[in-house]
mmCIF file of C-alpha atoms in Angstrom:
data_model
loop_
_atom_site.group_PDB
_atom_site.id
_atom_site.type_symbol
_atom_site.label_atom_id
_atom_site.label_comp_id
_atom_site.label_asym_id
_atom_site.label_seq_id
_atom_site.Cartn_x
_atom_site.Cartn_y
_atom_site.Cartn_z
ATOM 1 C CA MET C 348 0.000 0.000 0.000
ATOM 2 C CA SER C 349 1.144 3.500 -0.571
ATOM 3 C CA ILE C 350 0.956 6.499 1.693
ATOM 4 C CA PHE C 351 0.268 10.033 0.570
ATOM 5 C CA THR C 352 3.150 12.233 -0.410
ATOM 6 C CA ARG C 353 3.089 15.321 1.814
ATOM 7 C CA GLY C 354 2.231 18.434 -0.152
ATOM 8 C CA PHE C 355 1.761 16.728 -3.516
ATOM 9 C CA SER C 356 -1.508 17.321 -5.318
ATOM 10 C CA GLY C 357 -0.517 16.491 -8.873
ATOM 11 C CA ARG C 358 -1.310 18.241 -12.067
ATOM 12 C CA GLY C 359 -4.451 17.666 -14.109
ATOM 13 C CA ARG C 360 -5.728 14.129 -13.962
ATOM 14 C CA ASP C 361 -5.161 12.365 -17.254
ATOM 15 C CA ASP C 362 -8.269 10.254 -16.767
ATOM 16 C CA ASN C 363 -8.299 9.409 -20.446
ATOM 17 C CA PRO C 364 -9.481 5.806 -20.863
ATOM 18 C CA ALA C 365 -6.974 5.392 -23.693
ATOM 19 C CA LEU C 366 -4.128 5.891 -21.225
ATOM 20 C CA PRO C 367 -2.750 2.717 -19.581
ATOM 21 C CA PRO C 368 -1.942 2.816 -15.845
ATOM 22 C CA GLY C 369 1.116 4.845 -14.869
ATOM 23 C CA GLN C 370 1.410 6.560 -18.257
ATOM 24 C CA TYR C 371 1.222 10.264 -19.084
ATOM 25 C CA LEU C 372 0.363 11.939 -22.360
ATOM 26 C CA THR C 373 3.019 13.517 -24.506
ATOM 27 C CA GLU C 374 2.732 15.523 -27.673
ATOM 28 C CA ASP C 375 6.418 15.001 -28.448
ATOM 29 C CA PHE C 376 7.921 11.834 -29.788
ATOM 30 C CA PRO C 377 10.700 11.043 -27.306
ATOM 31 C CA VAL C 378 13.482 8.638 -28.210
ATOM 32 C CA LEU C 379 14.668 5.599 -26.266
ATOM 33 C CA SER C 380 17.726 3.815 -27.646
ATOM 34 C CA ALA C 381 20.718 2.124 -26.128
ATOM 35 C CA GLY C 382 23.333 3.464 -28.513
ATOM 36 C CA PRO C 383 24.011 5.514 -31.635
ATOM 37 C CA THR C 384 21.424 5.630 -34.406
ATOM 38 C CA PRO C 385 22.569 3.320 -37.221
ATOM 39 C CA ASN C 386 22.696 4.671 -40.732
ATOM 40 C CA VAL C 387 20.637 2.258 -42.813
ATOM 41 C CA ASP C 388 20.498 2.867 -46.534
ATOM 42 C CA THR C 389 17.420 1.557 -48.380
ATOM 43 C CA ASP C 390 19.697 0.542 -51.306
ATOM 44 C CA HIS C 391 21.227 -2.095 -49.042
ATOM 45 C CA TRP C 392 18.287 -2.685 -46.742
ATOM 46 C CA GLU C 393 17.180 -6.241 -46.270
ATOM 47 C CA PHE C 394 14.555 -7.921 -44.128
ATOM 48 C CA THR C 395 14.575 -11.649 -43.419
ATOM 49 C CA ILE C 396 12.383 -14.187 -41.664
ATOM 50 C CA THR C 397 14.315 -17.276 -40.560
ATOM 51 C CA THR C 398 12.551 -20.438 -39.444
ATOM 52 C CA GLU C 399 13.513 -23.666 -37.661
ATOM 53 C CA SER C 400 14.056 -25.472 -40.976
ATOM 54 C CA GLY C 401 16.783 -23.001 -41.857
ATOM 55 C CA ALA C 402 14.614 -21.416 -44.526
ATOM 56 C CA VAL C 403 15.348 -17.729 -44.964
ATOM 57 C CA HIS C 404 12.648 -15.540 -46.502
ATOM 58 C CA LYS C 405 14.166 -12.337 -47.796
ATOM 59 C CA TRP C 406 12.894 -8.949 -48.962
ATOM 60 C CA ASN C 407 14.815 -5.948 -50.206
ATOM 61 C CA TRP C 408 13.407 -2.419 -49.998
ATOM 62 C CA GLU C 409 11.878 -2.513 -53.460
ATOM 63 C CA GLN C 410 10.177 -5.840 -52.718
ATOM 64 C CA LEU C 411 8.823 -4.543 -49.415
ATOM 65 C CA MET C 412 7.421 -1.462 -51.118
ATOM 66 C CA ALA C 413 5.771 -3.628 -53.771
ATOM 67 C CA LEU C 414 3.702 -5.347 -51.062
ATOM 68 C CA PRO C 415 0.409 -3.810 -49.983
ATOM 69 C CA SER C 416 0.845 -1.220 -47.220
ATOM 70 C CA GLU C 417 -1.858 -0.337 -44.724
ATOM 71 C CA ASP C 418 -2.651 2.804 -42.773
ATOM 72 C CA ILE C 419 -2.438 2.163 -39.049
ATOM 73 C CA HIS C 420 -4.055 4.522 -36.537
ATOM 74 C CA THR C 421 -2.892 3.637 -33.075
ATOM 75 C CA ASP C 422 -1.765 4.748 -29.648
ATOM 76 C CA ILE C 423 1.792 3.995 -28.555
ATOM 77 C CA HIS C 424 3.029 3.451 -25.017
ATOM 78 C CA CYS C 425 6.665 3.647 -23.926
ATOM 79 C CA VAL C 426 7.888 1.868 -20.803
ATOM 80 C CA THR C 427 9.478 5.173 -19.747
ATOM 81 C CA ARG C 428 5.863 6.288 -19.117
ATOM 82 C CA TRP C 429 4.969 8.489 -22.032
ATOM 83 C CA SER C 430 2.053 7.603 -24.264
ATOM 84 C CA LYS C 431 1.265 9.193 -27.575
ATOM 85 C CA LEU C 432 -2.328 8.870 -28.741
ATOM 86 C CA GLY C 433 -3.754 8.852 -32.251
ATOM 87 C CA THR C 434 -0.552 8.334 -34.239
ATOM 88 C CA THR C 435 -0.734 7.397 -37.905
ATOM 89 C CA TRP C 436 1.658 4.987 -39.552
ATOM 90 C CA ARG C 437 1.908 3.181 -42.853
ATOM 91 C CA GLY C 438 3.433 -0.237 -43.159
ATOM 92 C CA VAL C 439 3.262 -3.834 -44.359
ATOM 93 C CA SER C 440 1.356 -6.276 -42.182
ATOM 94 C CA LEU C 441 3.354 -9.188 -40.760
ATOM 95 C CA ASP C 442 0.457 -11.369 -41.937
ATOM 96 C CA THR C 443 1.450 -10.486 -45.498
ATOM 97 C CA LEU C 444 5.117 -11.241 -44.847
ATOM 98 C CA PHE C 445 4.352 -14.540 -43.106
ATOM 99 C CA ALA C 446 1.920 -15.702 -45.830
ATOM 100 C CA GLU C 447 4.458 -18.133 -47.322
ATOM 101 C CA VAL C 448 6.337 -18.902 -44.078
ATOM 102 C CA GLU C 449 5.945 -22.290 -42.455
ATOM 103 C CA THR C 450 6.796 -22.563 -38.769
ATOM 104 C CA GLU C 451 5.716 -24.536 -35.735
ATOM 105 C CA TYR C 452 7.622 -22.343 -33.277
ATOM 106 C CA ASP C 453 5.730 -20.088 -30.877
ATOM 107 C CA TYR C 454 8.208 -17.247 -30.297
ATOM 108 C CA VAL C 455 9.995 -14.634 -32.349
ATOM 109 C CA MET C 456 13.227 -12.687 -31.867
ATOM 110 C CA GLU C 457 13.333 -9.320 -33.625
ATOM 111 C CA HIS C 458 16.812 -8.308 -34.835
ATOM 112 C CA SER C 459 17.773 -4.738 -35.657
ATOM 113 C CA TYR C 460 20.540 -3.104 -37.594
ATOM 114 C CA GLY C 461 22.894 -2.145 -34.787
ATOM 115 C CA GLY C 462 22.447 -5.408 -32.931
ATOM 116 C CA TYR C 463 19.372 -4.711 -30.796
ATOM 117 C CA THR C 464 17.049 -7.652 -30.166
ATOM 118 C CA THR C 465 13.640 -8.090 -28.553
ATOM 119 C CA ASN C 466 11.495 -11.180 -28.056
ATOM 120 C CA LEU C 467 7.762 -11.772 -28.225
ATOM 121 C CA PRO C 468 5.228 -14.543 -28.836
ATOM 122 C CA TYR C 469 4.470 -15.349 -32.475
ATOM 123 C CA GLU C 470 0.754 -14.849 -31.926
ATOM 124 C CA ASP C 471 1.453 -11.221 -30.965
ATOM 125 C CA ILE C 472 2.602 -10.397 -34.473
ATOM 126 C CA ARG C 473 -0.232 -12.202 -36.296
ATOM 127 C CA ASP C 474 -3.840 -11.345 -37.154
ATOM 128 C CA GLY C 475 -3.415 -7.636 -37.808
ATOM 129 C CA LYS C 476 -1.399 -6.861 -34.676
ATOM 130 C CA ALA C 477 2.011 -6.001 -36.148
ATOM 131 C CA TRP C 478 3.582 -4.263 -39.129
ATOM 132 C CA ILE C 479 6.879 -3.289 -40.708
ATOM 133 C CA ALA C 480 6.274 0.458 -40.618
ATOM 134 C CA HIS C 481 8.038 2.759 -43.069
ATOM 135 C CA THR C 482 5.969 5.946 -42.795
ATOM 136 C CA PHE C 483 5.031 8.091 -39.802
ATOM 137 C CA GLU C 484 2.443 10.878 -40.082
ATOM 138 C CA GLY C 485 2.771 10.855 -43.851
ATOM 139 C CA GLU C 486 6.563 11.204 -43.902
ATOM 140 C CA PRO C 487 9.306 8.594 -44.363
ATOM 141 C CA LEU C 488 10.231 7.324 -40.907
ATOM 142 C CA ASP C 489 13.122 9.307 -39.346
ATOM 143 C CA PRO C 490 16.317 7.328 -38.610
ATOM 144 C CA GLU C 491 16.086 8.471 -34.980
ATOM 145 C CA HIS C 492 12.671 6.798 -34.726
ATOM 146 C CA GLY C 493 13.767 3.622 -36.493
ATOM 147 C CA GLY C 494 13.825 4.513 -40.171
ATOM 148 C CA PRO C 495 13.897 3.372 -42.841
ATOM 149 C CA ALA C 496 11.643 0.754 -41.251
ATOM 150 C CA ARG C 497 10.761 -0.459 -37.780
ATOM 151 C CA MET C 498 8.507 -3.032 -36.255
ATOM 152 C CA LEU C 499 5.187 -1.674 -35.045
ATOM 153 C CA VAL C 500 3.545 -3.814 -32.350
ATOM 154 C CA PRO C 501 1.491 -1.135 -30.639
ATOM 155 C CA HIS C 502 -0.409 -3.322 -28.171
ATOM 156 C CA LEU C 503 2.862 -3.913 -26.287
ATOM 157 C CA TYR C 504 5.253 -1.385 -24.730
ATOM 158 C CA PHE C 505 7.110 0.310 -27.545
ATOM 159 C CA TRP C 506 10.496 -1.307 -26.945
ATOM 160 C CA LYS C 507 8.904 -4.405 -28.519
ATOM 161 C CA SER C 508 8.594 -2.365 -31.736
ATOM 162 C CA ALA C 509 12.249 -2.701 -32.721
ATOM 163 C CA LYS C 510 13.727 0.206 -34.675
ATOM 164 C CA TRP C 511 15.883 -0.364 -37.771
ATOM 165 C CA ILE C 512 14.343 -3.815 -38.179
ATOM 166 C CA HIS C 513 16.579 -6.266 -40.011
ATOM 167 C CA GLY C 514 14.967 -9.638 -39.458
ATOM 168 C CA LEU C 515 12.845 -12.016 -37.432
ATOM 169 C CA THR C 516 13.998 -15.411 -36.208
ATOM 170 C CA MET C 517 11.506 -18.011 -35.058
ATOM 171 C CA MET C 518 12.310 -19.481 -31.631
ATOM 172 C CA LYS C 519 11.156 -22.591 -29.813
ATOM 173 C CA ASP C 520 11.411 -20.864 -26.423
ATOM 174 C CA ASP C 521 10.820 -17.317 -25.241
ATOM 175 C CA ASP C 522 14.497 -16.359 -25.023
ATOM 176 C CA PRO C 523 15.055 -12.815 -23.715
ATOM 177 C CA GLY C 524 16.171 -10.024 -26.041
ATOM 178 C CA PHE C 525 18.324 -6.996 -25.252
ATOM 179 C CA TRP C 526 16.183 -4.972 -22.830
ATOM 180 C CA GLU C 527 14.623 -8.163 -21.474
ATOM 181 C CA GLN C 528 18.107 -9.263 -20.355
ATOM 182 C CA ASN C 529 18.608 -5.834 -18.849
ATOM 183 C CA GLY C 530 15.661 -5.747 -16.491
ATOM 184 C CA TYR C 531 12.585 -5.276 -18.652
ATOM 185 C CA HIS C 532 9.600 -7.616 -18.728
ATOM 186 C CA ALA C 533 9.494 -10.601 -21.118
ATOM 187 C CA TYR C 534 6.058 -9.672 -22.501
ATOM 188 C CA GLY C 535 5.412 -5.971 -21.780
ATOM 189 C CA ASP C 536 1.635 -5.442 -21.724
ATOM 190 C CA PRO C 537 1.071 -1.747 -20.901
ATOM 191 C CA TRP C 538 -2.418 -2.442 -19.524
ATOM 192 C CA GLN C 539 -0.909 -4.875 -16.999
ATOM 193 C CA GLU C 540 2.003 -2.480 -16.349
ATOM 194 C CA GLN C 541 4.491 -5.219 -17.203
ATOM 195 C CA ARG C 542 7.512 -2.903 -17.132
ATOM 196 C CA TYR C 543 10.167 -4.769 -15.203
ATOM 197 C CA TRP C 544 10.790 -8.282 -14.015
ATOM 198 C CA MET D 1036 9.532 3.554 1.144
ATOM 199 C CA GLY D 1037 12.319 5.981 1.920
ATOM 200 C CA THR D 1038 12.879 9.029 4.078
ATOM 201 C CA VAL D 1039 14.491 12.191 2.762
ATOM 202 C CA SER D 1040 17.515 12.876 4.919
ATOM 203 C CA SER D 1041 18.908 15.959 3.230
ATOM 204 C CA THR D 1042 18.559 18.198 0.224
ATOM 205 C CA HIS D 1043 21.145 20.386 -1.461
ATOM 206 C CA ALA D 1044 20.617 23.117 -4.047
ATOM 207 C CA GLU D 1045 22.850 22.231 -7.001
ATOM 208 C CA THR D 1046 21.856 24.812 -9.601
ATOM 209 C CA PRO D 1047 19.218 27.554 -9.959
ATOM 210 C CA SER D 1048 16.804 24.894 -11.199
ATOM 211 C CA GLY D 1049 17.983 21.674 -9.644
ATOM 212 C CA ARG D 1050 18.887 20.007 -6.414
ATOM 213 C CA SER D 1051 20.128 16.738 -5.034
ATOM 214 C CA LEU D 1052 18.352 14.602 -2.457
ATOM 215 C CA TRP D 1053 19.688 11.953 -0.100
ATOM 216 C CA ILE D 1054 17.092 9.326 0.697
ATOM 217 C CA GLU D 1055 17.406 6.699 3.415
ATOM 218 C CA LEU D 1056 16.130 3.347 2.160
ATOM 219 C CA PRO D 1057 16.324 0.660 4.875
ATOM 220 C CA ASP D 1058 15.603 -2.186 2.430
ATOM 221 C CA TRP D 1059 17.813 -0.939 -0.399
ATOM 222 C CA PRO D 1060 19.653 -3.907 -1.987
ATOM 223 C CA GLY D 1061 22.449 -1.675 -3.310
ATOM 224 C CA ASN D 1062 22.978 -0.575 -6.890
ATOM 225 C CA ILE D 1063 25.502 -0.444 -9.689
ATOM 226 C CA ALA D 1064 26.785 2.948 -10.870
ATOM 227 C CA GLY D 1065 24.520 4.252 -13.651
ATOM 228 C CA GLN D 1066 21.259 2.645 -12.557
ATOM 229 C CA HIS D 1067 18.044 4.565 -11.959
ATOM 230 C CA VAL D 1068 14.952 4.418 -9.779
ATOM 231 C CA ASP D 1069 11.263 5.114 -10.172
ATOM 232 C CA VAL D 1070 9.924 7.739 -7.764
ATOM 233 C CA ARG D 1071 6.184 7.596 -7.153
ATOM 234 C CA LEU D 1072 4.190 10.460 -5.632
ATOM 235 C CA THR D 1073 0.666 9.918 -4.296
ATOM 236 C CA ALA D 1074 -1.873 12.743 -3.897
ATOM 237 C CA PRO D 1075 -4.543 12.724 -1.158
ATOM 238 C CA ASP D 1076 -7.174 11.486 -3.642
ATOM 239 C CA GLY D 1077 -5.013 8.511 -4.569
ATOM 240 C CA TYR D 1078 -3.735 10.019 -7.817
ATOM 241 C CA GLN D 1079 -0.204 8.855 -8.509
ATOM 242 C CA ALA D 1080 2.578 10.098 -10.730
ATOM 243 C CA THR D 1081 5.804 8.181 -11.319
ATOM 244 C CA ARG D 1082 9.019 9.245 -13.042
ATOM 245 C CA SER D 1083 12.461 7.729 -13.417
ATOM 246 C CA TYR D 1084 15.575 9.404 -12.012
ATOM 247 C CA SER D 1085 19.189 8.380 -12.272
ATOM 248 C CA LEU D 1086 21.148 7.811 -9.097
ATOM 249 C CA ALA D 1087 24.363 9.719 -8.369
ATOM 250 C CA SER D 1088 25.252 7.077 -5.806
ATOM 251 C CA SER D 1089 26.119 3.397 -5.994
ATOM 252 C CA GLY D 1090 27.223 0.584 -3.762
ATOM 253 C CA SER D 1091 25.641 -1.198 -0.838
ATOM 254 C CA ALA D 1092 24.816 1.685 1.527
ATOM 255 C CA ALA D 1093 21.153 1.912 2.573
ATOM 256 C CA ARG D 1094 20.772 5.392 1.157
ATOM 257 C CA VAL D 1095 20.773 6.814 -2.319
ATOM 258 C CA GLN D 1096 21.324 10.207 -3.881
ATOM 259 C CA LEU D 1097 19.195 11.578 -6.702
ATOM 260 C CA ALA D 1098 19.681 14.856 -8.482
ATOM 261 C CA VAL D 1099 16.701 16.420 -10.178
ATOM 262 C CA ASP D 1100 16.360 19.296 -12.615
ATOM 263 C CA ARG D 1101 13.068 21.205 -12.540
ATOM 264 C CA LEU D 1102 11.259 20.901 -15.866
ATOM 265 C CA PRO D 1103 9.038 23.962 -16.499
ATOM 266 C CA ASP D 1104 6.052 21.842 -17.540
ATOM 267 C CA GLY D 1105 6.895 19.007 -15.200
ATOM 268 C CA GLU D 1106 4.605 17.385 -12.695
ATOM 269 C CA VAL D 1107 6.997 15.440 -10.503
ATOM 270 C CA SER D 1108 10.265 17.369 -10.852
ATOM 271 C CA PRO D 1109 8.912 20.707 -9.481
ATOM 272 C CA TYR D 1110 7.696 18.884 -6.378
ATOM 273 C CA LEU D 1111 11.054 17.191 -5.849
ATOM 274 C CA VAL D 1112 13.004 20.416 -6.431
ATOM 275 C CA ASP D 1113 10.772 22.923 -4.619
ATOM 276 C CA ASP D 1114 8.507 21.190 -2.104
ATOM 277 C CA LEU D 1115 10.077 18.055 -0.708
ATOM 278 C CA GLN D 1116 11.703 18.521 2.730
ATOM 279 C CA PRO D 1117 14.004 16.469 4.933
ATOM 280 C CA GLY D 1118 11.891 14.028 6.937
ATOM 281 C CA ASP D 1119 9.361 13.525 4.137
ATOM 282 C CA MET D 1120 8.594 10.011 3.001
ATOM 283 C CA LEU D 1121 9.208 9.117 -0.628
ATOM 284 C CA GLU D 1122 8.281 5.950 -2.497
ATOM 285 C CA VAL D 1123 11.289 4.718 -4.442
ATOM 286 C CA ARG D 1124 11.487 1.572 -6.564
ATOM 287 C CA GLY D 1125 14.670 0.087 -7.905
ATOM 288 C CA PRO D 1126 17.415 -0.285 -8.760
ATOM 289 C CA LEU D 1127 16.407 -0.372 -12.424
ATOM 290 C CA GLY D 1128 18.345 -0.771 -15.651
ATOM 291 C CA GLY D 1129 21.258 -3.082 -16.290
ATOM 292 C CA TRP D 1130 22.692 -1.593 -19.478
ATOM 293 C CA PHE D 1131 23.887 1.954 -18.824
ATOM 294 C CA VAL D 1132 26.201 0.902 -15.978
ATOM 295 C CA TRP D 1133 29.905 0.916 -15.159
ATOM 296 C CA LYS D 1134 31.407 -1.942 -13.146
ATOM 297 C CA GLU D 1135 34.837 -1.929 -11.527
ATOM 298 C CA GLU D 1136 35.886 -5.098 -13.378
ATOM 299 C CA GLN D 1137 35.780 -3.101 -16.629
ATOM 300 C CA THR D 1138 39.389 -2.375 -17.526
ATOM 301 C CA GLN D 1139 39.197 -0.293 -20.717
ATOM 302 C CA PRO D 1140 39.480 3.517 -20.656
ATOM 303 C CA VAL D 1141 36.171 5.286 -20.086
ATOM 304 C CA GLN D 1142 34.911 8.497 -21.655
ATOM 305 C CA LEU D 1143 31.843 10.006 -20.017
ATOM 306 C CA ILE D 1144 29.886 12.693 -21.887
ATOM 307 C CA ALA D 1145 27.100 14.602 -20.147
ATOM 308 C CA GLY D 1146 24.558 17.132 -21.305
ATOM 309 C CA GLY D 1147 22.968 19.138 -18.460
ATOM 310 C CA SER D 1148 21.501 17.007 -15.691
ATOM 311 C CA GLY D 1149 22.536 13.953 -17.701
ATOM 312 C CA VAL D 1150 25.673 14.157 -15.592
ATOM 313 C CA VAL D 1151 23.958 12.418 -12.679
ATOM 314 C CA PRO D 1152 24.528 8.736 -13.579
ATOM 315 C CA LEU D 1153 28.011 9.651 -14.813
ATOM 316 C CA VAL D 1154 28.837 11.130 -11.393
ATOM 317 C CA ALA D 1155 27.839 7.765 -9.940
ATOM 318 C CA MET D 1156 30.391 6.167 -12.268
ATOM 319 C CA ILE D 1157 33.107 8.680 -11.315
ATOM 320 C CA ARG D 1158 32.496 8.017 -7.622
ATOM 321 C CA ALA D 1159 32.409 4.227 -8.096
ATOM 322 C CA HIS D 1160 35.604 4.413 -10.139
ATOM 323 C CA ALA D 1161 37.367 6.409 -7.417
ATOM 324 C CA ALA D 1162 36.085 4.166 -4.629
ATOM 325 C CA SER D 1163 37.219 1.012 -6.420
ATOM 326 C CA GLY D 1164 40.767 2.215 -6.970
ATOM 327 C CA SER D 1165 40.398 1.232 -10.617
ATOM 328 C CA THR D 1166 43.426 2.054 -12.736
ATOM 329 C CA ALA D 1167 41.332 2.343 -15.928
ATOM 330 C CA PRO D 1168 41.494 5.949 -17.154
ATOM 331 C CA MET D 1169 38.161 7.763 -16.846
ATOM 332 C CA GLN D 1170 37.344 11.282 -17.966
ATOM 333 C CA LEU D 1171 34.254 13.439 -18.258
ATOM 334 C CA LEU D 1172 33.194 15.983 -20.864
ATOM 335 C CA TYR D 1173 30.361 18.041 -19.386
ATOM 336 C CA SER D 1174 28.237 20.196 -21.677
ATOM 337 C CA VAL D 1175 26.206 22.674 -19.669
ATOM 338 C CA ARG D 1176 24.671 26.119 -20.219
ATOM 339 C CA THR D 1177 26.700 28.110 -17.728
ATOM 340 C CA PRO D 1178 29.048 27.387 -14.800
ATOM 341 C CA GLU D 1179 26.123 28.032 -12.416
ATOM 342 C CA ASP D 1180 24.179 25.196 -14.061
ATOM 343 C CA ARG D 1181 26.710 22.533 -13.157
ATOM 344 C CA PHE D 1182 25.464 19.758 -10.888
ATOM 345 C CA PHE D 1183 27.998 18.568 -8.279
ATOM 346 C CA ALA D 1184 30.165 21.565 -9.206
ATOM 347 C CA ASP D 1185 32.452 21.490 -6.162
ATOM 348 C CA GLU D 1186 33.009 17.775 -6.338
ATOM 349 C CA LEU D 1187 33.793 17.856 -10.061
ATOM 350 C CA SER D 1188 36.004 20.955 -9.738
ATOM 351 C CA ALA D 1189 38.293 18.976 -7.459
ATOM 352 C CA LEU D 1190 38.890 16.397 -10.191
ATOM 353 C CA GLU D 1191 41.495 16.633 -12.927
ATOM 354 C CA ASN D 1192 39.830 14.664 -15.660
ATOM 355 C CA VAL D 1193 36.816 16.888 -16.222
ATOM 356 C CA THR D 1194 36.440 19.306 -19.099
ATOM 357 C CA TYR D 1195 33.506 21.627 -19.691
ATOM 358 C CA ALA D 1196 31.704 22.739 -22.814
ATOM 359 C CA TYR D 1197 29.634 25.812 -21.938
ATOM 360 C CA THR D 1198 26.795 26.491 -24.333
ATOM 361 C CA ARG D 1199 25.611 29.942 -23.118
ATOM 362 C CA SER D 1200 28.241 31.638 -21.022
ATOM 363 C CA GLY D 1201 31.418 30.788 -19.180
ATOM 364 C CA PRO D 1202 34.939 31.891 -18.343
ATOM 365 C CA THR D 1203 36.411 34.386 -20.805
ATOM 366 C CA ASP D 1204 39.060 31.921 -21.944
ATOM 367 C CA ALA D 1205 36.481 29.201 -22.657
ATOM 368 C CA ARG D 1206 34.908 28.348 -25.962
ATOM 369 C CA ILE D 1207 31.198 29.163 -25.673
ATOM 370 C CA GLY D 1208 28.536 27.568 -27.820
ATOM 371 C CA ARG D 1209 26.957 24.288 -28.630
ATOM 372 C CA LEU D 1210 29.288 21.336 -28.822
ATOM 373 C CA THR D 1211 30.552 20.626 -32.324
ATOM 374 C CA LYS D 1212 32.027 17.500 -33.843
ATOM 375 C CA GLU D 1213 35.464 19.152 -33.938
ATOM 376 C CA HIS D 1214 35.282 20.184 -30.294
ATOM 377 C CA LEU D 1215 34.114 16.694 -29.376
ATOM 378 C CA ALA D 1216 36.995 15.108 -31.310
ATOM 379 C CA SER D 1217 39.534 17.223 -29.423
ATOM 380 C CA ALA D 1218 37.985 16.603 -26.009
ATOM 381 C CA VAL D 1219 37.338 12.865 -25.834
ATOM 382 C CA LEU D 1220 39.418 9.689 -25.688
ATOM 383 C CA PRO D 1221 40.160 8.023 -29.035
ATOM 384 C CA PRO D 1222 38.244 4.990 -30.342
ATOM 385 C CA GLY D 1223 38.721 1.977 -28.111
ATOM 386 C CA ALA D 1224 37.312 3.677 -25.030
ATOM 387 C CA ALA D 1225 34.002 2.676 -23.506
ATOM 388 C CA VAL D 1226 31.809 5.738 -23.974
ATOM 389 C CA TYR D 1227 28.742 6.691 -21.949
ATOM 390 C CA VAL D 1228 26.575 9.550 -23.206
ATOM 391 C CA CYS D 1229 23.654 10.920 -21.172
ATOM 392 C CA GLY D 1230 21.582 14.030 -21.727
ATOM 393 C CA PRO D 1231 18.628 15.417 -23.640
ATOM 394 C CA THR D 1232 17.661 13.490 -26.770
ATOM 395 C CA GLY D 1233 19.007 16.001 -29.302
ATOM 396 C CA PHE D 1234 22.352 16.214 -27.519
ATOM 397 C CA VAL D 1235 22.711 12.448 -27.252
ATOM 398 C CA GLU D 1236 21.695 11.870 -30.879
ATOM 399 C CA ALA D 1237 24.248 14.381 -32.132
ATOM 400 C CA VAL D 1238 27.099 13.238 -29.907
ATOM 401 C CA ALA D 1239 26.545 9.522 -30.542
ATOM 402 C CA SER D 1240 26.473 10.050 -34.310
ATOM 403 C CA TRP D 1241 29.670 12.131 -34.203
ATOM 404 C CA LEU D 1242 31.411 9.479 -32.129
ATOM 405 C CA VAL D 1243 30.652 6.850 -34.759
ATOM 406 C CA GLU D 1244 31.866 9.231 -37.499
ATOM 407 C CA LEU D 1245 35.064 9.731 -35.492
ATOM 408 C CA GLY D 1246 35.723 6.007 -35.591
ATOM 409 C CA HIS D 1247 34.180 4.801 -32.345
ATOM 410 C CA ASP D 1248 32.570 1.380 -32.591
ATOM 411 C CA ALA D 1249 28.807 1.845 -32.157
ATOM 412 C CA ALA D 1250 28.791 -1.151 -29.823
ATOM 413 C CA SER D 1251 31.099 0.670 -27.389
ATOM 414 C CA VAL D 1252 28.901 3.784 -27.175
ATOM 415 C CA LYS D 1253 26.149 3.469 -24.576
ATOM 416 C CA THR D 1254 23.483 6.134 -24.479
ATOM 417 C CA GLU D 1255 20.789 7.246 -22.114
ATOM 418 C CA ARG D 1256 18.370 10.010 -23.003
ATOM 419 C CA PHE D 1257 15.762 11.888 -21.113
ATOM 420 C CA GLY D 1258 12.742 13.813 -22.211
ATOM 421 C CA GLY D 1259 9.138 14.168 -21.191
ATOM 422 C CA ALA D 1260 7.851 15.773 -18.053
#
């Protein structure tokens, strides 16, 4: 149980039902990264899905752009407590990219240019829940926010939406990724406040 | 739950707080905590703050800069008094840390109140007797805006980059790539950069352009309210 903090009344109550517990609204788009922003050129960009059979499904930038893109209107929630409501993205659904992929494994590791990794269950990137996003608010995605393309898995805390996405590897077990090894929760549901382990 | 034991004005807009935490498990230099404030109607606001302290002692030191539009930082800077209770959770974060078994040279680069976790590293480094070289480049608006000014002034391996005003013999203005190149250790050093997002983005990119391996540059940014 918590006790009251002497003399603290708080600012306006953000009693917006779109705001998960412990989050506050921001109009900015803050950045959370562990290191320098990698310079990823679309001429050499490549995205792969690797399965347990060793099969590697590969797309270059041109091939990604030739796939149908969708508009995504969504709220995003960062573990560092800011939430940004009503953002608009454009990207390719993971359902489209997995259409020809055969796998029995239940977990996925996201790999980024720059070496960052993050893990999540396979079902969390299927059925219209995840995209490779290349456009933010009508503009090509900024490198600082993960451009040229990042994962977008908005129902989880935003560190699960890996910037500078390079590939997905199917995993038998839910092995921890980068932040998950460094204190953050394996799953990261903002509505359950799954911030840390 | 902790008890504020002392406060110290650090700058015109910031101060440091010592908090007694009987159950504190200790922390590594560079880690942070969540501070949660609770209003009489049950409303709660939580923010993360880096620790300037490390080790096993049952007390921690935070340093907080007042953000003009902030909700938690103005309370911590202006209202909190010694004897007040404060809910603190941590330690948090296992990435932006320095451990005494690290033997490579260390370059610390701070923007504004981003110096706080780097001060924890400087103190831990001194306490450990580590022979690894460690130096700090501290970008700050004016000399009056320096956190832990007295403590840092007593050290040799600290250089300042003043962005607004400073001593007459100092170069004044935003840090540039050239200034950075002349003020930091060469590639091969472990580099820690902490500050506002724009500062960290610029510095980290320049470091890579100057030949630093991206994997050896650790960053921590702050923003929000």
